Each structure stands twice: as structure tokens, then as C-alpha cells.
Amino acid sequence: MEHIRTTKVEQVKLLDRFSTSNKSLTGTLYLTATHLLFIDSHQKETWILHHHIASVEKLALTTSGCPLVIQCKNFRTVHFIVPRERDCHDIYNSLLQLSKQAKYEDLYAFSYNPKQNDSERLQGWQLIDLAEEYKRMGVPNSHWQLSDANRDYKAAICRCSQPLSGFSARCLEDEHLLQAISKANPVNRYMYVMDTRPKLNAMANRAAGKGYENEDNYSNIRFQFVGIENIHVMRSSLQKLLEVNGTKGLSVNDFYSGLESSGWLRHIKAVMDAAIFLAKAITVENASVLVHCSDGWDRTSQVCSLGSLLLDSYYRTIKGFMVLIEKDWISFGHKFSERCGHLDGDPKEVSPVFTQFLECVWHLTEQFPQAFEFSEAFLLQIHEHIHSCQFGNFLGNCQKEREELKLKEKTYSLWPFLLEDQKKYLNPLYSSKSHRFTVLEPNTISFNFKFWRNMYHQFDRTLHPRQSVFNIIMNMNEQNEQLEKDIKDLESKIKQRKNKQTDGILTKELLHSVHPESPTLKTSLCFKEQTLLPVNDALRTIEGSSLADNRYSEYAEEFSKSEPAVVSLEYGVARMTC
Amino acid sequence: MEFAELIKTPRVDNVVLHRPFYPAVEGTLCLTGHHLILSSRQDNTEELWLLHSNIDAIDKRFVGSLGTIIIKCKDFRIIQLDIPGMEECLNIASSIEALSTLDSITLMYPFFYRPMFEVIEDGWHSFLPEQEFELYSSATSEWRLSYVNKEFAVCPSYPPIVTVPKSIDDEALRKVATFRHGGRFPVLSYYHKKNGMVIMRSGQPLTGTNGRRCKEDEKLINATLRAGKRGYIIDTRSLNVAQQARAKGGGFEQEAHYPQWRRIHKSIERYHILQESLIKLVEACNDQTHNMDRWLSKLEASNWLTHIKEILTAACLAAQCIDREGASILIHGTEGTDSTLQVTSLAQIILEPRSRTIRGFEALIEREWLQAGHPFQQRCAQSAYCNTKQKWEAPVFLLFLDCVWQILRQFPCSFEFNENFLIMLFEHAYASQFGTFLGNNESERCKLKLQQKTMSLWSWVNQPGELSKFTNPLFEANNLVIWPSVAPQSLPLWEDGVSLCHPDWSAVARSRLTATSVSQVQAILLP
């Protein structure tokens, strides 16, 4: 608490990020040990976890006060105006301190207490067991194989980091290992080695004594570059994307030229193309594939996990997706803490590698709406928690570091909490049967890649559709289930009564008594406040205030400019008005 | 003229048909007066029936004696026919070319089409102006039906019956007509029951460079204002364009003469700019190079989504004036037959729950597009592939449908109809067996005797069996005003509408999936 000097500031304004007429909400700002909280005059709460803060900025003083702009890692941007500069300065300094911790032990996960005892905590950590997973894949066996879906192929995905070959070095043991991998595949005698980097980068690495496999030294390998850019390119690409879509009064042309020059979708497509190449090598050619990049924990993780997702429908379930993340990301040493900037560290190590993976998965869910057990909300929630530092799963940079931190004793695992809430993340269109054994073959024509509005604007509610088809179908499913249950109950009641006596009066009575029990269908499904994202989660309270939601100010600048009297008509009107 | 004269080779065997989403089919190609038919003559394969009027452009090429004709349709599909024999191929190509560019409307298919279904409700009488008037005449007595245009003499592009302020007599209307472009004097487009505010539409005032005025015109539009109230005039052109129009005798309302009105200029593009936008968009969608940067820059360069945003913004502004500001509005551009109608009809979609039902939407199209004199015949003569560009061709109606789709996407439960309904309307506006979209206005339709000689689209659509295809299973009547977001992030490309043609194999899988999803939703709803 030593960083907090001011805990409460009144009369703070929260500006609408996209409003051209500078609409705002007035309320009180609170600073706690873990969160920044804003409560507006309608009692709507906006919670911001300190760990989610990517940057805090104090802008030049204006007549109405001191502006404070906070950008979050979950793509929330808030713009406060604090009446007194002194308060603003205090809050600013506190947030700078609180958002950048020096030690793991100061992260939220080490103080977060969901009121579970030790055995519950341990059970939570044991929920996802990788030894189980390899067993499920049928490894080890006489050859090894990838998965159930892939039983007939007998090909495997392997991963590693780049060889330290330089210009001429070779390693016989490495060559033998690769030979062993390709021999383990009884069907096909050659294997692919995929280098996920652009060729130029890989060649540059040779000068540093690293590089890529020389096809002449390895028997039966086919070498392939797939050209995914490095973490630095990805970081600045996302930065550009966020600059573009944060612009007020953005025109269509600026949006698309910004989207193009950011290169973001091109990078997403490159990752997807690589995963498709991998999946095709395995399904079409029955060839094993060895994937690597430079270190083997970024691009390699992206490609291997996406490839697995294409090949094996198990990973498209809620539980399976958790296993996939544990296997290809956490256990293989994706440096979550560095890439997400959990601690105050080298900003050059931060990169949205995992976010890109989630976005690729989202594109797949868009192309194959029935193939995934989970919905977009699940991906968004996972994204929220790789940055929240609320659970232990993503802390640390490798397995070794995690064991040293004693995460399993001192923190909780995210997965049991997600699993408990899985209802919120179900995809109502999921059809487990039709896709059980199919390999997904996504179409990568450019226009299938779209800007993921629900990720990059997840807190900008004015930009979203007003009714969510998913939620409505979910509700309908629930109602149907309830009705079917009611029918069964009633039928069994009728049976019971019939057994006792077959009196006409009783049936009448029965029918009469049934009526109040039937579920209420009166409430309209569509026009309740609908949040696109999971609700009731204290950490993701969404500012849905009707004032901030007014859209029409953006239609007509003319009104607000010349006739201030008219602007006052905007107050407090819902997005759908009677 | 006999069609037979144009058909040099009526039949060719062993023709192979390639089209997106389907496997290649080998069969017999037949040409009739109105159709190109390909049948494999096997029981379970689908036949291709293509209206000649749906053909936008054809290309032919030869490899040895095997000829290939590539047919580009107005609905953006591209199909390919491999025809053995050079002579046959040339004959087929020239026949198609002649048959798809017939000059006379009365030779079009709707005049020959005989429906295979029993007509339960004659669509020509489904949406009569008198019935539409009754819907709001109970709420107000300030308006009346005028038959001043009975013989189409006052305004050739208006219907015989229009709604005008009660206090204005027909004589005044005649005078106002001489002051407005094309005789399009201000008429009622929409009455907002909640507060009695109205949308009127007209052609531009003919003020010219010397600032001509017309007292009757001022009186007419002032008659729609309540005491002490002000109204808004939304000019769909930029101030610059409107000022230039004065040199050609057109212009805009001067503040001095219309002190109770505030003018707002919006800039919605017209004519060839829109047509070129569509051509570029379809070209971008057909680009097979899988290059992301190229796709994004082509999409941007097409400006299609910019037009969508401009039109939607103007419509939202109109709706805002009515519902939020409590002010009546008059909307016009130059002629009042294109951007004006986009804005008036979309404003109604936003404001009026009825226009989001199937019948209400049909009534809206009948009222705000067909009766209001949108020149369908001219605008929809050609589509995105045609080389001979005419000044009057423009995808005005398609842009309107795209805007409706955008709102539908943002409020997926507030519309009784689904995306297929919009696509169907698009297809029939360009090529149809029905007479509904023939002609440029009511006057032309009367001369063509369409009601007697052709079938109305609505007669077919409104059969229960057909309607079920166009019904949105998630619809729940919503009496609220719906405000769409017009941010670029909220306006995606309408792929299914605009890139219907995409010949990529996985697109098939995808469209099938979407289809199953819809049927699954229906299964959930109708257990």
C-alpha cells in the first residue's frame, strides 16, 4: 500500500473514447491495492486491474482538469479528467508503481484468495494432466502417433529450436535423431522440417553460429521456410493497429489503409498458412514434421498448437483447448511473463504472440461455426487472464521457473474456474458429431480474414451489434431444456396419479396446478441489456452505461457545433428508444 | 421478331459446365428465347437455368476445336461452359449476346412467364397507396391523398396518388411542381406516430443562379410544421455540388425564403462513381492471389464501404431529427430518385418497426422505391462486369440492401426477414421472371400494362412455402428505434451479397456450414 497516496477522488469525468462531442460521465475514482475503480453517477462500476495497465499517460492540463489516459493490455482504453492536478499526479504515480511490479511475489496471484482449501487447490492444478494427454494421444506406442483423429496417419508433429549450424557445423546425433523421427513413421520415409521464419532471418542467424538444417547432411528431409515475422515486428504491428482503431471519427479509408499498413492481418494469415501446411503434410502426405523457429517457443508454439487444432477435434473442446495451451505453450516454455510484461522488464521482450494464436483460433471458429465447443467469449476470457496475473498458470517463463516459484502451492490454477463457468463459454452451434473426426481445412483467401472487433474493441460497446445471436440461442436452449424437463415431470406425475386412481377430476386438478410451474416466457430475450461477453465476473465488469452508449452524437456533428440546445436532448436515452 | 432467328444453334451435346460451389457437370446445352439451360439428363443432378437477362458479359476463347464461354452474371456469379466444336461455340456465344441485350422491354421474360403456382394473393394489389394512407390517417388529419398526378401530367416519375398536406390544394401542387426538379413536389414519405413528425421528399428546387423562389413551395413545406417549430432540410449533396447545381437551373432552399428550416448537407455519391465502386469491389473479390495487403488496399480503393457509411450516416441523421429532435424533415438531392430514397427508406427501417417485418419491408420497397420512381430499368441495366458503361447505371438499390444488411447484422433479432430475402430482392431487381422491377416509374409500368401482362414478385414471395425461406427464426417484434453504429469497425463487407461468385472450394464447405447453422437454429425453435 506504500504506493497509494490518494485512495479516492470525486468529480472525475470519464470521457467517451470515440465521441466527437466529448461526452462524459461523472463519478468517483477509487484506488485499491489491486484495482482502479470508477463508479459513475448511475452506480455503474468500471474495474481496472493494475496488472492490466499497459501505459498511463498524463496529458496537458485543460480548463476542466487534468486528463489521465490509461491503456490496458486487454485493449480497454479509458480517458479520465481529474479536477485537481495534484490528485491526478498522485494517481498517476501510484499507477505507474502498481502496474509494474519488480518481483513475482508482488503479483496478484500470490494474494488472490478464492476461498478454497489446499486440497481443492491441488485438485485444481491436477485438472489438466499432460501425462494423461500423451496417453490419450497414444504416445508412447510402438511408433508414436499424433492423435485419435490421426490414427491412420502415423505421422507426428515434433518441435525444437534452430540448429546451431552456422555456415558449416553439423551434429551427427541431431541427424540421427531426425532420422529416428522419420523412421518412427512407418508409412512415409521422408519428413518435413519447417522453419517458421522468413528465409532472410534464418540466413542472418547463420552468421551468429545458428541457422537451419542443411538438406545435404540430413537424409530424407524436406526443408521449408514459412515466413512468420519475429516478435519485434509483431509488437510494432499491433501497436500500429491499436493507433489506427483508436482514432476518433475514423473514416472507412483510413481504417482499411491503417489495417493494411499495420500488417496485422498479413501476419495472422502467415501463421494460419503455416499451420495449414503442417496439417496438410500430415494428412495428405503422411509425413512427420519437425517445426522450429529461432528459440522454439514463439512461432513454433503458434504453428504446432494451431496445427494440432486443425487435426484433432479434441482440442476444439473446452477441456481439450486447455490441454493444448498447457502442452504447446506452458510446458514448452513460451515466455508468458516476458511476452505479456508481467514484471517491470525489458519492453523489447513483450510481444502479442499468444494473442495472435487466439486470433487464429477465432478465425477458425468463424469459418467453422459448428466445430468448436467454445465460443469467442472463452478466447477473450483466456486473453484476459494471461495478463491478469490472478492465477498462477501463466506466471514465469518456463517450467523450471514455475517450479521454483512454487506456484502450485502459492497460487491457484485458472482452468477449474473456467470449467466451473463453462456454460458461459459454450458455443450453442457446436455439433460434436459432425466434426468429430474431421480435419479442418480453412480457406485462407484474404477476405476471410477480418478485423477482430470483439477483441480489440471489447470494451467499446458502442461499436458492437446490439443483439447477440449466441446469447439468444443459448437462452432458447436453456428454455427448451427446462420445458422438456417439465414435460417429463408432468408425465411422470400423470403416471403416478393414474396408477392410484383413474379419476377425471384429478386430471383437471393436475392441469390446474401445473400452470404456475411453467417457465416464464414473458420476458423478452432480445431487449434485456445484453452483454456480448461473459457477465457477472467482477473482473470484467463492462461499462454499459446508457449515456456512454449513445450513438447518435456521431451521426451529426452539425447539431453539437451550432445548436448546443439540441445536444442536451441526448441525455440518458437507451440505444433503442421507445 | 422471332426469337428463333436469334438462336443459331439451339442445342449442343457434351457441354461441360463449371461453376462455383458445384462439381463440373457434363450435359446438353439448350438455348430458348429467355433461358440458357444445361441438363445432364440424369435424375439426381441439378440443371442450370439461367435467364439471358441475368448475363452481364461474356468472354470466349478457344483451345483447338474446344471452345470455352465464360458467362459473367449480373448477380456476380461466373460460370464457364466448355463447348466442343468451334462453330457451335461461336453460334452459342453470338446468340447469348443477342438474347441478353434485347432492346424491347416487352420481349423480356416476365411477358412470357406463366406461373406454375396458384396465385393466392395478387401482389399487384398488395400494397395500395390508399391502404398505406389508412395506416396513419387515424393518427392525424393533417394529410390527404391527392390525385393531381392521375394522368402523370404533373410529375412523370410520381405515382397517380400521393400524400400531401391537407391545407394545400391541387392547384398549388401544380405550381410547386414547376419549381421542383422533374416536377417532384414535396410529398409525404413517412409519418412518425410517436410525435407526429414527418419525412418529406422531393426533387431539388429550381432556384437557378438568380435565386428564383416559389411562394407555394414555401407554403407547402411550412404547412408541415407545428406552430413555433423548426424543421430540417437534408440535402444529400455536399454544399459545393448543390451550389454548382444552380448553374444548371437547380439549387437549394435559401435561408431567407425558408427561415423556419435549417439545411444540412450530406454527401452521398451518385451514378458512375457508385458503378465504378461496385466494379472495383467485385474485381477485388475475384482476385485469386491470396495477398492480404493487396486485398485490403483494393477493398479500400473500391470505396464501397465508404458509400455504405455515408448513406447510413445520412439515414441516421434523418431518424435522429425525427425521433430525438422532434423536427420534421424534407430530404432531396438533385432528382430525388436515388440518394433521397436511400435515406428516406433507411430512416424508416431505423424508426419504424413495421418496416422490419417482411410485409412492411415489401410495402416500403413498393412505396419508397417503385412508386417513388427509382428508375430500376436504367440503374440495373448492367452490373459489375459490363464494359459498355452508361451514365445512368448505378447500384443504388444494392447499396440500400447492403445498408439494411448492416443494420440487420447489428440487430439480428429485430428483423422478420433474413439475409436471403435481401439477396433475393437484389437478384430480381437485375433479372427476374416477374414484372415488379420493370420500367422506370409508375407511368412506364402503366403503359406496359404490367399488371395485366406480368406476374408480381410479391404474388410469388408471399406464399407460405416461399416465405419460410426468407424468415428469420430469431425474430422478435421490437417496437423500439434502433440506432446502428456507423464506425468503420462496425461495418463489415457483405460477402454473401457481394461475392456470391467466389469459386473457392472451401467457401462451399463454409456456406454449407452456415446453412446448417440456420437450420439448426430453426430446429431449436421448432422442436
Tab-separated table of N, CA, C and O in Angstrom, chain A residues 387-419:
chain	number	residue	atom	x	y	z
A	387	HIS	N	-2.914	-11.882	-18.915
A	387	HIS	CA	-2.365	-10.620	-18.433
A	387	HIS	C	-2.729	-10.302	-16.993
A	387	HIS	O	-2.118	-9.437	-16.382
A	388	SER	N	-3.765	-10.960	-16.461
A	388	SER	CA	-4.295	-10.525	-15.164
A	388	SER	C	-3.371	-10.860	-13.995
A	388	SER	O	-3.450	-10.227	-12.954
A	389	CYS	N	-2.529	-11.882	-14.160
A	389	CYS	CA	-1.674	-12.358	-13.069
A	389	CYS	C	-2.499	-12.753	-11.848
A	389	CYS	O	-2.028	-12.694	-10.723
A	390	GLN	N	-3.736	-13.130	-12.085
A	390	GLN	CA	-4.615	-13.501	-10.981
A	390	GLN	C	-4.448	-14.983	-10.652
A	390	GLN	O	-4.647	-15.400	-9.521
A	391	PHE	N	-4.091	-15.762	-11.658
A	391	PHE	CA	-3.884	-17.194	-11.482
A	391	PHE	C	-2.439	-17.523	-11.828
A	391	PHE	O	-1.770	-16.768	-12.544
A	392	GLY	N	-1.992	-18.666	-11.341
A	392	GLY	CA	-0.578	-18.983	-11.485
A	392	GLY	C	-0.147	-19.512	-12.836
A	392	GLY	O	1.037	-19.506	-13.166
A	393	ASN	N	-1.129	-19.944	-13.663
A	393	ASN	CA	-0.788	-20.691	-14.871
A	393	ASN	C	0.218	-20.015	-15.791
A	393	ASN	O	1.080	-20.654	-16.370
A	394	PHE	N	0.057	-18.698	-15.937
A	394	PHE	CA	0.851	-18.036	-16.966
A	394	PHE	C	2.031	-17.266	-16.381
A	394	PHE	O	2.694	-16.520	-17.086
A	395	LEU	N	2.267	-17.435	-15.087
A	395	LEU	CA	3.404	-16.731	-14.492
A	395	LEU	C	4.694	-17.472	-14.804
A	395	LEU	O	4.700	-18.689	-14.971
A	396	GLY	N	5.772	-16.740	-14.873
A	396	GLY	CA	7.051	-17.368	-15.163
A	396	GLY	C	7.275	-17.535	-16.646
A	396	GLY	O	6.378	-17.307	-17.463
A	397	ASN	N	8.500	-17.928	-17.002
A	397	ASN	CA	8.852	-18.029	-18.405
A	397	ASN	C	9.115	-19.457	-18.865
A	397	ASN	O	9.283	-19.709	-20.042
A	398	CYS	N	9.211	-20.374	-17.924
A	398	CYS	CA	9.371	-21.765	-18.307
A	398	CYS	C	8.995	-22.641	-17.113
A	398	CYS	O	8.781	-22.144	-16.009
A	399	GLN	N	8.954	-23.930	-17.358
A	399	GLN	CA	8.522	-24.874	-16.335
A	399	GLN	C	9.421	-24.779	-15.093
A	399	GLN	O	8.960	-24.816	-13.966
A	400	LYS	N	10.718	-24.610	-15.348
A	400	LYS	CA	11.673	-24.587	-14.259
A	400	LYS	C	11.392	-23.417	-13.330
A	400	LYS	O	11.306	-23.561	-12.115
A	401	GLU	N	11.204	-22.281	-13.938
A	401	GLU	CA	10.943	-21.080	-13.156
A	401	GLU	C	9.655	-21.224	-12.353
A	401	GLU	O	9.577	-20.820	-11.193
A	402	ARG	N	8.665	-21.846	-12.970
A	402	ARG	CA	7.388	-22.024	-12.285
A	402	ARG	C	7.527	-22.915	-11.063
A	402	ARG	O	6.895	-22.693	-10.042
A	403	GLU	N	8.357	-23.950	-11.185
A	403	GLU	CA	8.552	-24.829	-10.041
A	403	GLU	C	9.279	-24.108	-8.919
A	403	GLU	O	8.944	-24.251	-7.745
A	404	GLU	N	10.246	-23.287	-9.310
A	404	GLU	CA	10.961	-22.522	-8.293
A	404	GLU	C	10.052	-21.545	-7.547
A	404	GLU	O	10.234	-21.274	-6.372
A	405	LEU	N	9.062	-21.035	-8.258
A	405	LEU	CA	8.138	-20.083	-7.633
A	405	LEU	C	7.103	-20.773	-6.746
A	405	LEU	O	6.311	-20.118	-6.083
A	406	LYS	N	7.097	-22.129	-6.798
A	406	LYS	CA	6.124	-22.913	-6.027
A	406	LYS	C	4.688	-22.460	-6.320
A	406	LYS	O	3.876	-22.248	-5.416
A	407	LEU	N	4.422	-22.282	-7.615
A	407	LEU	CA	3.119	-21.751	-7.995
A	407	LEU	C	1.973	-22.636	-7.544
A	407	LEU	O	0.913	-22.168	-7.165
A	408	LYS	N	2.240	-23.956	-7.575
A	408	LYS	CA	1.139	-24.862	-7.227
A	408	LYS	C	0.761	-24.778	-5.766
A	408	LYS	O	-0.333	-25.173	-5.382
A	409	GLU	N	1.696	-24.297	-4.957
A	409	GLU	CA	1.357	-24.163	-3.538
A	409	GLU	C	0.843	-22.761	-3.223
A	409	GLU	O	0.051	-22.562	-2.321
A	410	LYS	N	1.341	-21.805	-3.962
A	410	LYS	CA	1.045	-20.427	-3.567
A	410	LYS	C	-0.035	-19.739	-4.395
A	410	LYS	O	-0.527	-18.681	-4.011
A	411	THR	N	-0.351	-20.310	-5.538
A	411	THR	CA	-1.378	-19.667	-6.367
A	411	THR	C	-2.403	-20.701	-6.823
A	411	THR	O	-2.252	-21.892	-6.576
A	412	TYR	N	-3.408	-20.231	-7.508
A	412	TYR	CA	-4.466	-21.112	-7.994
A	412	TYR	C	-4.372	-21.264	-9.505
A	412	TYR	O	-3.833	-20.401	-10.203
A	413	SER	N	-4.929	-22.366	-9.990
A	413	SER	CA	-4.966	-22.592	-11.434
A	413	SER	C	-6.251	-22.001	-12.011
A	413	SER	O	-7.315	-22.074	-11.401
A	414	LEU	N	-6.126	-21.414	-13.186
A	414	LEU	CA	-7.282	-20.797	-13.841
A	414	LEU	C	-8.302	-21.829	-14.317
A	414	LEU	O	-9.505	-21.611	-14.265
A	415	TRP	N	-7.816	-22.968	-14.788
A	415	TRP	CA	-8.688	-23.902	-15.527
A	415	TRP	C	-9.931	-24.344	-14.751
A	415	TRP	O	-11.025	-24.339	-15.319
A	416	PRO	N	-9.792	-24.759	-13.470
A	416	PRO	CA	-11.021	-25.189	-12.789
A	416	PRO	C	-12.076	-24.084	-12.712
A	416	PRO	O	-13.269	-24.377	-12.773
A	417	PHE	N	-11.617	-22.829	-12.637
A	417	PHE	CA	-12.588	-21.738	-12.557
A	417	PHE	C	-13.315	-21.564	-13.896
A	417	PHE	O	-14.507	-21.306	-13.942
A	418	LEU	N	-12.560	-21.717	-14.975
A	418	LEU	CA	-13.198	-21.625	-16.291
A	418	LEU	C	-14.148	-22.795	-16.512
A	418	LEU	O	-15.229	-22.644	-17.061
A	419	LEU	N	-13.703	-23.943	-16.070
A	419	LEU	CA	-14.503	-25.146	-16.285
A	419	LEU	C	-15.819	-25.068	-15.502
A	419	LEU	O	-16.877	-25.471	-15.993
